[in-house]
mmCIF file of C-alpha atoms in Angstrom:
data_model
loop_
_atom_site.group_PDB
_atom_site.id
_atom_site.type_symbol
_atom_site.label_atom_id
_atom_site.label_comp_id
_atom_site.label_asym_id
_atom_site.label_seq_id
_atom_site.Cartn_x
_atom_site.Cartn_y
_atom_site.Cartn_z
ATOM 1 C CA MET A 1 0.000 0.000 0.000
ATOM 2 C CA GLN A 2 2.857 2.397 0.792
ATOM 3 C CA LEU A 3 4.523 1.645 -2.543
ATOM 4 C CA ARG A 4 1.275 2.443 -4.344
ATOM 5 C CA ARG A 5 1.115 5.749 -2.480
ATOM 6 C CA CYS A 6 4.628 6.486 -3.757
ATOM 7 C CA GLY A 7 3.672 5.733 -7.362
ATOM 8 C CA VAL A 8 5.265 2.267 -7.503
ATOM 9 C CA ALA A 9 3.143 -0.704 -8.619
ATOM 10 C CA PRO A 10 4.425 -3.791 -6.772
ATOM 11 C CA VAL A 11 4.033 -7.432 -7.726
ATOM 12 C CA VAL A 12 2.816 -9.260 -4.610
ATOM 13 C CA LEU A 13 3.235 -13.032 -4.416
ATOM 14 C CA GLU A 14 1.313 -14.990 -1.771
ATOM 15 C CA ARG A 15 1.316 -18.779 -1.651
ATOM 16 C CA ASP A 16 -1.563 -19.051 0.809
ATOM 17 C CA GLU A 17 -3.853 -16.263 2.005
ATOM 18 C CA PRO A 18 -2.830 -12.700 2.901
ATOM 19 C CA GLY A 19 -2.479 -12.190 6.629
ATOM 20 C CA GLY A 20 0.237 -14.651 7.594
ATOM 21 C CA LEU A 21 -0.276 -15.920 11.138
ATOM 22 C CA LEU A 22 -2.888 -13.291 12.017
ATOM 23 C CA PRO A 23 -5.897 -15.599 11.413
ATOM 24 C CA ASN A 24 -4.632 -17.754 14.298
ATOM 25 C CA ALA A 25 -4.741 -14.929 16.839
ATOM 26 C CA GLY A 26 -7.764 -14.887 19.105
ATOM 27 C CA SER A 27 -7.333 -11.213 19.945
ATOM 28 C CA VAL A 28 -4.785 -8.633 18.818
ATOM 29 C CA GLU A 29 -4.653 -6.089 21.631
ATOM 30 C CA ASN A 30 -1.580 -3.989 20.814
ATOM 31 C CA TYR A 31 -2.466 -2.835 17.304
ATOM 32 C CA PRO A 32 -3.308 0.898 17.394
ATOM 33 C CA GLY A 33 -6.859 1.922 16.561
ATOM 34 C CA PHE A 34 -8.722 -0.967 18.181
ATOM 35 C CA PRO A 35 -9.246 -0.053 21.856
ATOM 36 C CA ALA A 36 -11.039 -3.319 22.667
ATOM 37 C CA GLY A 37 -8.670 -5.453 20.592
ATOM 38 C CA ILE A 38 -9.663 -7.280 17.431
ATOM 39 C CA PRO A 39 -9.632 -10.971 16.414
ATOM 40 C CA GLY A 40 -6.670 -11.677 14.172
ATOM 41 C CA TRP A 41 -8.800 -13.009 11.329
ATOM 42 C CA GLU A 42 -10.868 -9.802 11.316
ATOM 43 C CA LEU A 43 -7.746 -7.626 11.225
ATOM 44 C CA ALA A 44 -6.360 -9.709 8.355
ATOM 45 C CA ALA A 45 -9.641 -9.309 6.437
ATOM 46 C CA LEU A 46 -9.572 -5.533 6.966
ATOM 47 C CA MET A 47 -5.977 -5.342 5.748
ATOM 48 C CA LYS A 48 -6.876 -7.364 2.664
ATOM 49 C CA GLU A 49 -9.824 -5.056 1.923
ATOM 50 C CA GLN A 50 -7.688 -1.950 2.410
ATOM 51 C CA ALA A 51 -4.993 -3.284 0.089
ATOM 52 C CA ALA A 52 -7.592 -4.010 -2.595
ATOM 53 C CA ARG A 53 -8.979 -0.478 -2.278
ATOM 54 C CA ALA A 54 -5.446 0.854 -2.744
ATOM 55 C CA GLY A 55 -5.147 -1.071 -5.997
ATOM 56 C CA VAL A 56 -2.796 -3.782 -4.723
ATOM 57 C CA ARG A 57 -3.141 -7.004 -6.681
ATOM 58 C CA VAL A 58 -2.088 -10.236 -5.037
ATOM 59 C CA THR A 59 -0.881 -13.107 -7.225
ATOM 60 C CA LYS A 60 -1.408 -16.543 -5.718
ATOM 61 C CA ALA A 61 1.997 -18.106 -6.250
ATOM 62 C CA GLU A 62 5.021 -19.283 -4.305
ATOM 63 C CA ALA A 63 8.437 -17.681 -4.678
ATOM 64 C CA THR A 64 11.104 -20.347 -5.138
ATOM 65 C CA SER A 65 14.406 -18.547 -5.885
ATOM 66 C CA LEU A 66 16.049 -15.154 -5.690
ATOM 67 C CA VAL A 67 19.159 -14.185 -7.678
ATOM 68 C CA ARG A 68 20.826 -10.962 -8.802
ATOM 69 C CA GLU A 69 21.420 -10.273 -12.498
ATOM 70 C CA GLY A 70 23.199 -6.965 -12.953
ATOM 71 C CA ASP A 71 21.059 -4.244 -11.428
ATOM 72 C CA ARG A 72 17.957 -6.423 -11.543
ATOM 73 C CA ILE A 73 16.635 -9.296 -9.442
ATOM 74 C CA LEU A 74 15.245 -12.512 -10.872
ATOM 75 C CA ILE A 75 12.548 -14.046 -8.709
ATOM 76 C CA GLY A 76 11.590 -17.579 -9.637
ATOM 77 C CA SER A 77 8.034 -18.541 -8.737
ATOM 78 C CA THR A 78 5.270 -20.985 -9.522
ATOM 79 C CA ALA A 79 3.769 -18.205 -11.659
ATOM 80 C CA GLY A 80 6.959 -17.792 -13.705
ATOM 81 C CA THR A 81 10.075 -15.626 -13.450
ATOM 82 C CA ILE A 82 9.741 -12.004 -12.369
ATOM 83 C CA ARG A 83 12.358 -9.326 -13.093
ATOM 84 C CA ALA A 84 12.398 -6.616 -10.443
ATOM 85 C CA GLY A 85 14.433 -3.621 -9.330
ATOM 86 C CA ALA A 86 13.973 -4.464 -5.643
ATOM 87 C CA ALA A 87 12.501 -7.214 -3.496
ATOM 88 C CA VAL A 88 10.827 -7.164 -0.103
ATOM 89 C CA ILE A 89 11.060 -10.533 1.624
ATOM 90 C CA ALA A 90 8.142 -10.779 4.037
ATOM 91 C CA THR A 91 7.795 -14.551 4.083
ATOM 92 C CA GLY A 92 7.388 -14.811 7.840
ATOM 93 C CA THR A 93 8.150 -18.042 9.629
ATOM 94 C CA GLU A 94 7.546 -21.738 9.260
ATOM 95 C CA PRO A 95 6.756 -24.144 12.100
ATOM 96 C CA ARG A 96 9.433 -26.178 13.782
ATOM 97 C CA LEU A 97 8.392 -29.744 13.037
ATOM 98 C CA TRP A 98 7.657 -32.024 15.970
ATOM 99 C CA THR A 99 9.330 -35.384 15.464
ATOM 100 C CA ASP A 100 9.801 -36.732 19.007
ATOM 101 C CA PRO A 101 6.711 -38.870 19.706
ATOM 102 C CA LYS A 102 6.524 -42.369 18.337
ATOM 103 C CA GLY A 103 3.834 -42.699 15.647
ATOM 104 C CA ILE A 104 3.623 -39.019 14.811
ATOM 105 C CA ALA A 105 4.150 -39.608 11.073
ATOM 106 C CA GLU A 106 1.066 -41.828 10.859
ATOM 107 C CA ALA A 107 -1.018 -39.239 12.709
ATOM 108 C CA ALA A 108 0.291 -36.227 10.765
ATOM 109 C CA ASP A 109 -3.132 -35.174 9.437
ATOM 110 C CA LYS A 110 -4.370 -34.682 13.004
ATOM 111 C CA VAL A 111 -1.250 -32.910 14.291
ATOM 112 C CA LEU A 112 -1.455 -29.204 13.490
ATOM 113 C CA TYR A 113 0.993 -26.307 13.778
ATOM 114 C CA GLU A 114 -1.600 -23.545 13.445
ATOM 115 C CA ILE A 115 -5.256 -23.393 14.444
ATOM 116 C CA ARG A 116 -6.878 -21.515 11.579
ATOM 117 C CA SER A 117 -8.344 -24.759 10.196
ATOM 118 C CA ILE A 118 -10.019 -25.679 13.517
ATOM 119 C CA ARG A 119 -10.797 -22.177 14.781
ATOM 120 C CA ARG A 120 -14.531 -22.867 14.393
ATOM 121 C CA ALA A 121 -14.402 -26.314 16.017
ATOM 122 C CA ARG A 122 -17.091 -27.010 18.611
ATOM 123 C CA GLY A 123 -17.341 -29.630 21.324
ATOM 124 C CA MET A 124 -13.895 -31.121 20.695
ATOM 125 C CA ARG A 125 -11.107 -32.255 22.990
ATOM 126 C CA ILE A 126 -7.958 -30.508 21.777
ATOM 127 C CA GLY A 127 -4.421 -31.030 23.037
ATOM 128 C CA ILE A 128 -1.789 -28.312 22.686
ATOM 129 C CA VAL A 129 1.929 -28.891 23.210
ATOM 130 C CA GLY A 130 4.014 -25.827 24.021
ATOM 131 C CA ALA A 131 4.785 -23.196 26.631
ATOM 132 C CA GLY A 132 5.106 -19.906 24.734
ATOM 133 C CA ASP A 133 2.777 -17.098 23.731
ATOM 134 C CA ALA A 134 1.387 -18.971 20.723
ATOM 135 C CA ALA A 135 0.497 -22.085 22.736
ATOM 136 C CA PHE A 136 -1.287 -20.085 25.423
ATOM 137 C CA ASP A 137 -3.085 -17.866 22.908
ATOM 138 C CA TYR A 138 -4.230 -20.925 20.937
ATOM 139 C CA ALA A 139 -5.529 -22.476 24.150
ATOM 140 C CA LEU A 140 -7.590 -19.411 25.001
ATOM 141 C CA THR A 141 -9.013 -19.095 21.489
ATOM 142 C CA LEU A 142 -10.014 -22.743 21.183
ATOM 143 C CA SER A 143 -11.397 -22.981 24.730
ATOM 144 C CA ALA A 144 -14.330 -20.746 23.806
ATOM 145 C CA ALA A 145 -16.151 -23.834 22.502
ATOM 146 C CA ASN A 146 -13.895 -26.816 23.256
ATOM 147 C CA GLU A 147 -12.053 -28.587 26.052
ATOM 148 C CA VAL A 148 -8.354 -27.741 25.798
ATOM 149 C CA PHE A 149 -5.432 -29.507 27.437
ATOM 150 C CA LEU A 150 -2.242 -27.437 27.373
ATOM 151 C CA MET A 151 0.853 -29.566 27.968
ATOM 152 C CA ASN A 152 4.225 -28.084 28.907
ATOM 153 C CA ARG A 153 7.071 -30.575 29.105
ATOM 154 C CA GLY A 154 8.989 -28.164 31.356
ATOM 155 C CA LYS A 155 8.258 -26.439 34.646
ATOM 156 C CA GLU A 156 8.026 -22.825 33.525
ATOM 157 C CA ALA A 157 5.662 -21.124 31.104
ATOM 158 C CA ARG A 158 7.509 -18.933 28.592
ATOM 159 C CA CYS A 159 4.505 -16.797 27.704
ATOM 160 C CA ILE A 160 3.846 -13.264 28.893
ATOM 161 C CA PRO A 161 2.267 -13.079 32.386
ATOM 162 C CA LEU A 162 -1.047 -11.782 31.007
ATOM 163 C CA LEU A 163 -1.620 -14.941 28.974
ATOM 164 C CA ARG A 164 -0.631 -17.146 31.908
ATOM 165 C CA GLU A 165 -3.196 -15.414 34.119
ATOM 166 C CA ARG A 166 -5.933 -15.751 31.526
ATOM 167 C CA VAL A 167 -5.247 -19.449 31.012
ATOM 168 C CA ARG A 168 -5.327 -19.994 34.767
ATOM 169 C CA ALA A 169 -8.769 -18.366 34.872
ATOM 170 C CA ALA A 170 -10.147 -20.129 31.774
ATOM 171 C CA PRO A 171 -12.636 -22.821 32.869
ATOM 172 C CA ARG A 172 -12.142 -25.009 29.793
ATOM 173 C CA VAL A 173 -8.322 -25.066 29.779
ATOM 174 C CA VAL A 174 -6.368 -27.641 31.757
ATOM 175 C CA TYR A 175 -2.727 -26.610 32.024
ATOM 176 C CA GLU A 176 -0.233 -29.359 32.865
ATOM 177 C CA GLU A 177 3.478 -28.856 33.514
ATOM 178 C CA GLU A 178 6.233 -31.470 33.179
ATOM 179 C CA THR A 179 3.946 -33.414 30.850
ATOM 180 C CA ALA A 180 5.414 -34.992 27.718
ATOM 181 C CA VAL A 181 3.723 -36.838 24.844
ATOM 182 C CA ILE A 182 5.865 -39.857 24.032
ATOM 183 C CA ALA A 183 3.653 -41.685 21.521
ATOM 184 C CA ILE A 184 0.647 -40.959 19.311
ATOM 185 C CA ARG A 185 -1.760 -43.428 17.790
ATOM 186 C CA LYS A 186 -4.531 -42.615 15.352
ATOM 187 C CA GLU A 187 -7.858 -44.096 16.432
ATOM 188 C CA ASN A 188 -10.316 -45.726 14.045
ATOM 189 C CA GLU A 189 -13.015 -43.181 14.920
ATOM 190 C CA GLY A 190 -10.704 -40.369 13.856
ATOM 191 C CA GLY A 191 -9.202 -39.067 17.081
ATOM 192 C CA LEU A 192 -5.762 -39.530 18.598
ATOM 193 C CA LEU A 193 -4.636 -41.613 21.557
ATOM 194 C CA LEU A 194 -1.699 -40.013 23.339
ATOM 195 C CA GLU A 195 0.731 -41.797 25.583
ATOM 196 C CA ARG A 196 2.092 -39.340 28.126
ATOM 197 C CA THR A 197 4.418 -39.123 31.069
ATOM 198 C CA GLY A 198 4.277 -36.546 33.816
ATOM 199 C CA PRO A 199 3.975 -35.927 37.555
ATOM 200 C CA PHE A 200 0.956 -38.239 37.522
ATOM 201 C CA GLY A 201 3.046 -41.074 36.063
ATOM 202 C CA ALA A 202 2.192 -42.581 32.668
ATOM 203 C CA ASP A 203 -1.265 -42.412 31.142
ATOM 204 C CA ARG A 204 -3.224 -42.625 27.891
ATOM 205 C CA PHE A 205 -5.300 -39.715 26.807
ATOM 206 C CA LYS A 206 -7.694 -39.147 23.871
ATOM 207 C CA VAL A 207 -8.009 -35.931 21.852
ATOM 208 C CA ASP A 208 -9.670 -35.004 18.581
ATOM 209 C CA TYR A 209 -6.763 -32.808 17.481
ATOM 210 C CA LEU A 210 -3.247 -32.095 18.678
ATOM 211 C CA VAL A 211 -1.551 -28.747 18.113
ATOM 212 C CA ALA A 212 2.243 -28.486 18.281
ATOM 213 C CA ALA A 213 3.235 -24.905 19.161
ATOM 214 C CA ILE A 214 6.913 -25.632 19.759
ATOM 215 C CA GLY A 215 8.552 -22.776 17.907
ATOM 216 C CA ARG A 216 8.984 -21.249 14.463
ATOM 217 C CA ASP A 217 11.959 -20.407 12.253
ATOM 218 C CA PRO A 218 12.430 -17.765 9.519
ATOM 219 C CA CYS A 219 11.129 -18.918 6.134
ATOM 220 C CA LEU A 220 14.201 -17.880 4.165
ATOM 221 C CA GLY A 221 15.828 -21.100 3.004
ATOM 222 C CA TRP A 222 14.762 -20.503 -0.606
ATOM 223 C CA THR A 223 16.473 -17.069 -0.689
ATOM 224 C CA GLY A 224 19.938 -17.756 0.694
ATOM 225 C CA LEU A 225 19.585 -14.533 2.700
ATOM 226 C CA SER A 226 20.311 -13.992 6.380
ATOM 227 C CA PRO A 227 17.409 -13.772 8.848
ATOM 228 C CA GLU A 228 18.945 -10.572 10.231
ATOM 229 C CA PRO A 229 16.808 -7.480 9.572
ATOM 230 C CA SER A 230 17.770 -5.861 6.271
ATOM 231 C CA ARG A 231 17.394 -2.206 5.300
ATOM 232 C CA GLY A 232 18.871 -2.599 1.846
ATOM 233 C CA ASP A 233 21.966 -4.518 0.839
ATOM 234 C CA GLY A 234 24.461 -1.651 0.585
ATOM 235 C CA ARG A 235 24.498 -1.677 -3.231
ATOM 236 C CA GLY A 236 21.218 0.117 -3.686
ATOM 237 C CA GLU A 237 17.948 -0.675 -1.908
ATOM 238 C CA THR A 238 17.780 -4.125 -3.420
ATOM 239 C CA PHE A 239 16.817 -6.694 -0.793
ATOM 240 C CA HIS A 240 14.742 -5.928 2.273
ATOM 241 C CA VAL A 241 14.076 -8.783 4.726
ATOM 242 C CA ILE A 242 11.335 -7.582 7.039
ATOM 243 C CA GLY A 243 8.721 -8.589 9.586
ATOM 244 C CA ASP A 244 8.676 -12.027 11.203
ATOM 245 C CA ALA A 245 11.227 -13.301 8.679
ATOM 246 C CA ALA A 246 13.810 -11.002 10.258
ATOM 247 C CA ASN A 247 12.717 -10.069 13.757
ATOM 248 C CA GLY A 248 13.379 -13.207 15.790
ATOM 249 C CA ASP A 249 11.352 -13.236 18.995
ATOM 250 C CA TYR A 250 9.892 -9.822 18.205
ATOM 251 C CA ARG A 251 7.082 -11.184 16.081
ATOM 252 C CA GLN A 252 4.366 -8.559 16.259
ATOM 253 C CA THR A 253 2.011 -7.250 13.604
ATOM 254 C CA THR A 254 2.772 -3.669 14.639
ATOM 255 C CA ILE A 255 6.502 -4.179 14.034
ATOM 256 C CA ALA A 256 5.947 -5.927 10.693
ATOM 257 C CA VAL A 257 3.747 -3.098 9.446
ATOM 258 C CA GLY A 258 6.380 -0.526 10.390
ATOM 259 C CA ASP A 259 9.052 -2.583 8.652
ATOM 260 C CA GLY A 260 6.935 -2.671 5.499
ATOM 261 C CA VAL A 261 6.325 1.068 5.410
ATOM 262 C CA ARG A 262 10.024 1.831 5.934
ATOM 263 C CA ALA A 263 11.131 -0.618 3.225
ATOM 264 C CA ALA A 264 8.616 0.840 0.782
ATOM 265 C CA MET A 265 9.764 4.409 1.437
ATOM 266 C CA ARG A 266 13.411 3.480 0.963
ATOM 267 C CA ILE A 267 12.700 1.579 -2.246
ATOM 268 C CA ALA A 268 10.636 4.452 -3.675
ATOM 269 C CA ARG A 269 13.363 6.969 -2.880
ATOM 270 C CA HIS A 270 16.001 4.720 -4.422
ATOM 271 C CA LEU A 271 13.992 4.242 -7.617
ATOM 272 C CA MET A 272 13.306 7.976 -7.930
ATOM 273 C CA GLY A 273 16.992 8.717 -7.392
ATOM 274 C CA ARG A 274 18.004 6.188 -10.048
ATOM 275 C CA GLN A 275 15.529 7.628 -12.541
ATOM 276 C CA GLY A 276 16.841 11.137 -11.822
#
């Protein structure tokens, strides 16, 4: 949107749906302009509508390679090769795959890394593995209409205190520390049977879905670029790695938006300077 304001028509590639991880967020409370907070999926929809009004076209395709050719960039994608004067890499993160439990490969279709596909689930028993902000936020969102069992294999929660307090007060969330899933078996009726160990000893436990919120890594392997934040590559404003792809633990929509606006302004100024 900022590039359009500066008179630059960008080519936007999106392999899934615009909004990144936002549709997983039960409530975004630190984005300016929404005093009562706003569900992530609603904020994503508003952003998509605003971009369309600004004339931004989104091409449904996946970028697969990024190479320099003189003063241009060649971006390989499933929609063909794109020649560009600059590239903004806002590919976010990808989930850290959970490989520890025995049988997890056979149950892969019931083990999720995001909750957008089950956000409207009702009356289910859902297990969540993790101890960070995402795990606790997922638990709160899903507990509105489901029983949720949040399992932390350690002793300490790594989420912000606010989320810990809300989970403690949530009537449909059971939070268990020092609890590890060691095996998973897919049941004939479609659910999962978990074998667990914890302070209670060993047990077997049934859930309809299991969510693994065990961390995420920058989605940059296809680029060969560093996950460090980039404000241009020193040879002209060529590559900008922004947002969750570059910001490590500081994964916030507010930060990503600011990154995008700054990258767009720098690119526009660079292009105008080159034309002059």
